[in-house]
Amino acid sequence: MQTAANLANPLVDALVRHAERRTGSRMLAYEAVGRTIGTTASWVRKFVGNQPVRLDADTFLRIRATYQANCDRWDAQADEDRAAFFALGGGDDAMDQSTDARLDVAEGSWAARGRQASALVAAVVDQGAQRLTQHR
């Protein structure tokens, strides 16, 4: 059977974990969440630790409202971050702008291109070997 405490516990835990990442301290997170939901840091610590505390209806409703407000804010922030990310590269991505080079090459010319590349690589290797022997 679901109780109000069972429903609220993961919400408070998530609020505490988020506040801890933001503040850098678990104790400061308990205080911040406690202030937000109208309780004390001690109450939040006990509640998250599954110790017996009184959960009245007003506190439960404040927990739900706080969690929902934070989720809405996090979703809006994620949408803003996503839009900013896509705005950064909106036209600068060469992969999206160019046509596929393989489509521009005739079917039979792959062998010719392979021979040209092999000759180029061989010439570069020969130059490198010559430089090494000259410096010795």
PDB file of C-alpha atoms in Angstrom:
ATOM      1  CA  MET A   1       0.000   0.000   0.000  1.00  0.00           C
ATOM      2  CA  GLN A   2       1.315   3.433  -0.955  1.00  0.00           C
ATOM      3  CA  THR A   3       1.461   5.994   1.811  1.00  0.00           C
ATOM      4  CA  ALA A   4       2.115   9.709   1.551  1.00  0.00           C
ATOM      5  CA  ALA A   5       5.589   9.146   3.023  1.00  0.00           C
ATOM      6  CA  ASN A   6       6.363   6.479   0.398  1.00  0.00           C
ATOM      7  CA  LEU A   7       5.289   8.868  -2.353  1.00  0.00           C
ATOM      8  CA  ALA A   8       7.124  11.891  -0.955  1.00  0.00           C
ATOM      9  CA  ASN A   9      10.387  10.207   0.047  1.00  0.00           C
ATOM     10  CA  PRO A  10      11.883   9.886  -3.467  1.00  0.00           C
ATOM     11  CA  LEU A  11      10.827  13.455  -4.231  1.00  0.00           C
ATOM     12  CA  VAL A  12      12.576  14.852  -1.168  1.00  0.00           C
ATOM     13  CA  ASP A  13      15.597  12.665  -1.876  1.00  0.00           C
ATOM     14  CA  ALA A  14      15.820  14.057  -5.423  1.00  0.00           C
ATOM     15  CA  LEU A  15      15.508  17.620  -4.122  1.00  0.00           C
ATOM     16  CA  VAL A  16      18.288  16.978  -1.606  1.00  0.00           C
ATOM     17  CA  ARG A  17      20.592  15.401  -4.207  1.00  0.00           C
ATOM     18  CA  HIS A  18      20.063  18.339  -6.568  1.00  0.00           C
ATOM     19  CA  ALA A  19      20.650  20.864  -3.797  1.00  0.00           C
ATOM     20  CA  GLU A  20      23.772  18.955  -2.750  1.00  0.00           C
ATOM     21  CA  ARG A  21      25.216  19.198  -6.270  1.00  0.00           C
ATOM     22  CA  ARG A  22      24.403  22.896  -6.311  1.00  0.00           C
ATOM     23  CA  THR A  23      25.758  23.739  -2.835  1.00  0.00           C
ATOM     24  CA  GLY A  24      28.505  21.154  -2.525  1.00  0.00           C
ATOM     25  CA  SER A  25      27.371  20.105   0.946  1.00  0.00           C
ATOM     26  CA  ARG A  26      24.822  17.561   2.088  1.00  0.00           C
ATOM     27  CA  MET A  27      24.077  19.536   5.267  1.00  0.00           C
ATOM     28  CA  LEU A  28      23.506  22.756   3.315  1.00  0.00           C
ATOM     29  CA  ALA A  29      21.246  20.782   0.987  1.00  0.00           C
ATOM     30  CA  TYR A  30      19.131  19.589   3.932  1.00  0.00           C
ATOM     31  CA  GLU A  31      18.809  23.212   5.081  1.00  0.00           C
ATOM     32  CA  ALA A  32      17.897  24.499   1.618  1.00  0.00           C
ATOM     33  CA  VAL A  33      15.261  21.825   1.038  1.00  0.00           C
ATOM     34  CA  GLY A  34      13.908  22.282   4.555  1.00  0.00           C
ATOM     35  CA  ARG A  35      13.480  26.024   4.013  1.00  0.00           C
ATOM     36  CA  THR A  36      11.795  25.405   0.672  1.00  0.00           C
ATOM     37  CA  ILE A  37       9.240  22.915   1.960  1.00  0.00           C
ATOM     38  CA  GLY A  38       8.678  24.629   5.314  1.00  0.00           C
ATOM     39  CA  THR A  39      10.477  22.205   7.624  1.00  0.00           C
ATOM     40  CA  THR A  40      13.856  21.985   9.322  1.00  0.00           C
ATOM     41  CA  ALA A  41      17.098  20.451   8.082  1.00  0.00           C
ATOM     42  CA  SER A  42      16.779  17.857  10.833  1.00  0.00           C
ATOM     43  CA  TRP A  43      13.306  16.859   9.648  1.00  0.00           C
ATOM     44  CA  VAL A  44      14.533  16.486   6.046  1.00  0.00           C
ATOM     45  CA  ARG A  45      17.541  14.419   7.149  1.00  0.00           C
ATOM     46  CA  LYS A  46      15.338  12.106   9.209  1.00  0.00           C
ATOM     47  CA  PHE A  47      12.721  11.837   6.463  1.00  0.00           C
ATOM     48  CA  VAL A  48      15.261  10.942   3.779  1.00  0.00           C
ATOM     49  CA  GLY A  49      16.868   8.475   6.210  1.00  0.00           C
ATOM     50  CA  ASN A  50      13.471   6.766   6.739  1.00  0.00           C
ATOM     51  CA  GLN A  51      13.384   7.654  10.407  1.00  0.00           C
ATOM     52  CA  PRO A  52       9.961   8.236  11.936  1.00  0.00           C
ATOM     53  CA  VAL A  53       8.811  11.825  11.457  1.00  0.00           C
ATOM     54  CA  ARG A  54       5.388  13.368  11.151  1.00  0.00           C
ATOM     55  CA  LEU A  55       4.356  14.175   7.576  1.00  0.00           C
ATOM     56  CA  ASP A  56       1.297  16.366   7.576  1.00  0.00           C
ATOM     57  CA  ALA A  57      -0.804  17.125   4.508  1.00  0.00           C
ATOM     58  CA  ASP A  58       0.523  20.681   4.129  1.00  0.00           C
ATOM     59  CA  THR A  59       4.125  19.474   4.069  1.00  0.00           C
ATOM     60  CA  PHE A  60       3.262  16.741   1.582  1.00  0.00           C
ATOM     61  CA  LEU A  61       1.605  19.277  -0.722  1.00  0.00           C
ATOM     62  CA  ARG A  62       4.592  21.653  -0.437  1.00  0.00           C
ATOM     63  CA  ILE A  63       6.946  18.768  -1.294  1.00  0.00           C
ATOM     64  CA  ARG A  64       4.910  17.914  -4.389  1.00  0.00           C
ATOM     65  CA  ALA A  65       4.650  21.563  -5.466  1.00  0.00           C
ATOM     66  CA  THR A  66       8.377  22.186  -4.932  1.00  0.00           C
ATOM     67  CA  TYR A  67       9.347  19.064  -6.829  1.00  0.00           C
ATOM     68  CA  GLN A  68       7.012  19.923  -9.725  1.00  0.00           C
ATOM     69  CA  ALA A  69       8.299  23.514  -9.876  1.00  0.00           C
ATOM     70  CA  ASN A  70      11.889  22.262  -9.946  1.00  0.00           C
ATOM     71  CA  CYS A  71      11.076  19.722 -12.672  1.00  0.00           C
ATOM     72  CA  ASP A  72       9.441  22.443 -14.746  1.00  0.00           C
ATOM     73  CA  ARG A  73      12.468  24.714 -14.258  1.00  0.00           C
ATOM     74  CA  TRP A  74      14.910  21.874 -15.126  1.00  0.00           C
ATOM     75  CA  ASP A  75      12.924  21.027 -18.261  1.00  0.00           C
ATOM     76  CA  ALA A  76      12.876  24.669 -19.343  1.00  0.00           C
ATOM     77  CA  GLN A  77      16.623  24.941 -18.720  1.00  0.00           C
ATOM     78  CA  ALA A  78      17.258  21.777 -20.729  1.00  0.00           C
ATOM     79  CA  ASP A  79      15.175  23.188 -23.592  1.00  0.00           C
ATOM     80  CA  GLU A  80      17.166  26.446 -23.474  1.00  0.00           C
ATOM     81  CA  ASP A  81      20.474  24.564 -23.395  1.00  0.00           C
ATOM     82  CA  ARG A  82      19.397  22.376 -26.308  1.00  0.00           C
ATOM     83  CA  ALA A  83      18.313  25.410 -28.353  1.00  0.00           C
ATOM     84  CA  ALA A  84      21.588  27.210 -27.576  1.00  0.00           C
ATOM     85  CA  PHE A  85      23.565  24.138 -28.604  1.00  0.00           C
ATOM     86  CA  PHE A  86      21.810  23.843 -31.937  1.00  0.00           C
ATOM     87  CA  ALA A  87      22.053  27.602 -32.507  1.00  0.00           C
ATOM     88  CA  LEU A  88      25.846  27.413 -32.171  1.00  0.00           C
ATOM     89  CA  GLY A  89      26.227  25.196 -35.201  1.00  0.00           C
ATOM     90  CA  GLY A  90      23.311  26.364 -37.272  1.00  0.00           C
ATOM     91  CA  GLY A  91      25.060  26.376 -40.653  1.00  0.00           C
ATOM     92  CA  ASP A  92      28.667  25.759 -39.708  1.00  0.00           C
ATOM     93  CA  ASP A  93      28.472  21.992 -39.940  1.00  0.00           C
ATOM     94  CA  ALA A  94      30.288  21.038 -43.129  1.00  0.00           C
ATOM     95  CA  MET A  95      28.880  17.533 -43.067  1.00  0.00           C
ATOM     96  CA  ASP A  96      25.351  18.852 -43.362  1.00  0.00           C
ATOM     97  CA  GLN A  97      26.203  21.474 -46.004  1.00  0.00           C
ATOM     98  CA  SER A  98      28.193  19.427 -48.514  1.00  0.00           C
ATOM     99  CA  THR A  99      27.038  16.738 -50.856  1.00  0.00           C
ATOM    100  CA  ASP A 100      28.445  13.277 -50.469  1.00  0.00           C
ATOM    101  CA  ALA A 101      31.715  13.217 -52.444  1.00  0.00           C
ATOM    102  CA  ARG A 102      31.238   9.568 -53.289  1.00  0.00           C
ATOM    103  CA  LEU A 103      28.124  10.439 -55.269  1.00  0.00           C
ATOM    104  CA  ASP A 104      30.096  12.850 -57.476  1.00  0.00           C
ATOM    105  CA  VAL A 105      32.640  10.198 -58.518  1.00  0.00           C
ATOM    106  CA  ALA A 106      31.904   7.948 -61.453  1.00  0.00           C
ATOM    107  CA  GLU A 107      31.706   4.239 -60.676  1.00  0.00           C
ATOM    108  CA  GLY A 108      34.754   3.179 -62.725  1.00  0.00           C
ATOM    109  CA  SER A 109      37.123   5.834 -61.427  1.00  0.00           C
ATOM    110  CA  TRP A 110      37.730   4.269 -57.999  1.00  0.00           C
ATOM    111  CA  ALA A 111      40.624   2.198 -59.298  1.00  0.00           C
ATOM    112  CA  ALA A 112      42.208   5.237 -60.953  1.00  0.00           C
ATOM    113  CA  ARG A 113      41.875   7.259 -57.751  1.00  0.00           C
ATOM    114  CA  GLY A 114      43.429   4.398 -55.791  1.00  0.00           C
ATOM    115  CA  ARG A 115      46.454   4.332 -58.096  1.00  0.00           C
ATOM    116  CA  GLN A 116      46.825   8.131 -57.810  1.00  0.00           C
ATOM    117  CA  ALA A 117      46.700   7.930 -54.028  1.00  0.00           C
ATOM    118  CA  SER A 118      49.242   5.097 -53.954  1.00  0.00           C
ATOM    119  CA  ALA A 119      51.642   7.088 -56.123  1.00  0.00           C
ATOM    120  CA  LEU A 120      51.253  10.142 -53.913  1.00  0.00           C
ATOM    121  CA  VAL A 121      51.895   8.159 -50.738  1.00  0.00           C
ATOM    122  CA  ALA A 122      54.953   6.485 -52.278  1.00  0.00           C
ATOM    123  CA  ALA A 123      56.400   9.859 -53.290  1.00  0.00           C
ATOM    124  CA  VAL A 124      55.886  11.286 -49.800  1.00  0.00           C
ATOM    125  CA  VAL A 125      57.497   8.243 -48.211  1.00  0.00           C
ATOM    126  CA  ASP A 126      60.479   8.504 -50.557  1.00  0.00           C
ATOM    127  CA  GLN A 127      60.923  12.187 -49.663  1.00  0.00           C
ATOM    128  CA  GLY A 128      60.831  11.352 -45.962  1.00  0.00           C
ATOM    129  CA  ALA A 129      63.436   8.609 -46.402  1.00  0.00           C
ATOM    130  CA  GLN A 130      65.696  10.938 -48.380  1.00  0.00           C
ATOM    131  CA  ARG A 131      65.512  13.608 -45.664  1.00  0.00           C
ATOM    132  CA  LEU A 132      66.420  11.088 -43.003  1.00  0.00           C
ATOM    133  CA  THR A 133      69.494   9.911 -44.903  1.00  0.00           C
ATOM    134  CA  GLN A 134      70.601  13.492 -45.583  1.00  0.00           C
ATOM    135  CA  HIS A 135      70.477  14.435 -41.878  1.00  0.00           C
ATOM    136  CA  ARG A 136      72.545  11.471 -40.718  1.00  0.00           C
TER     137      ARG A 136
END
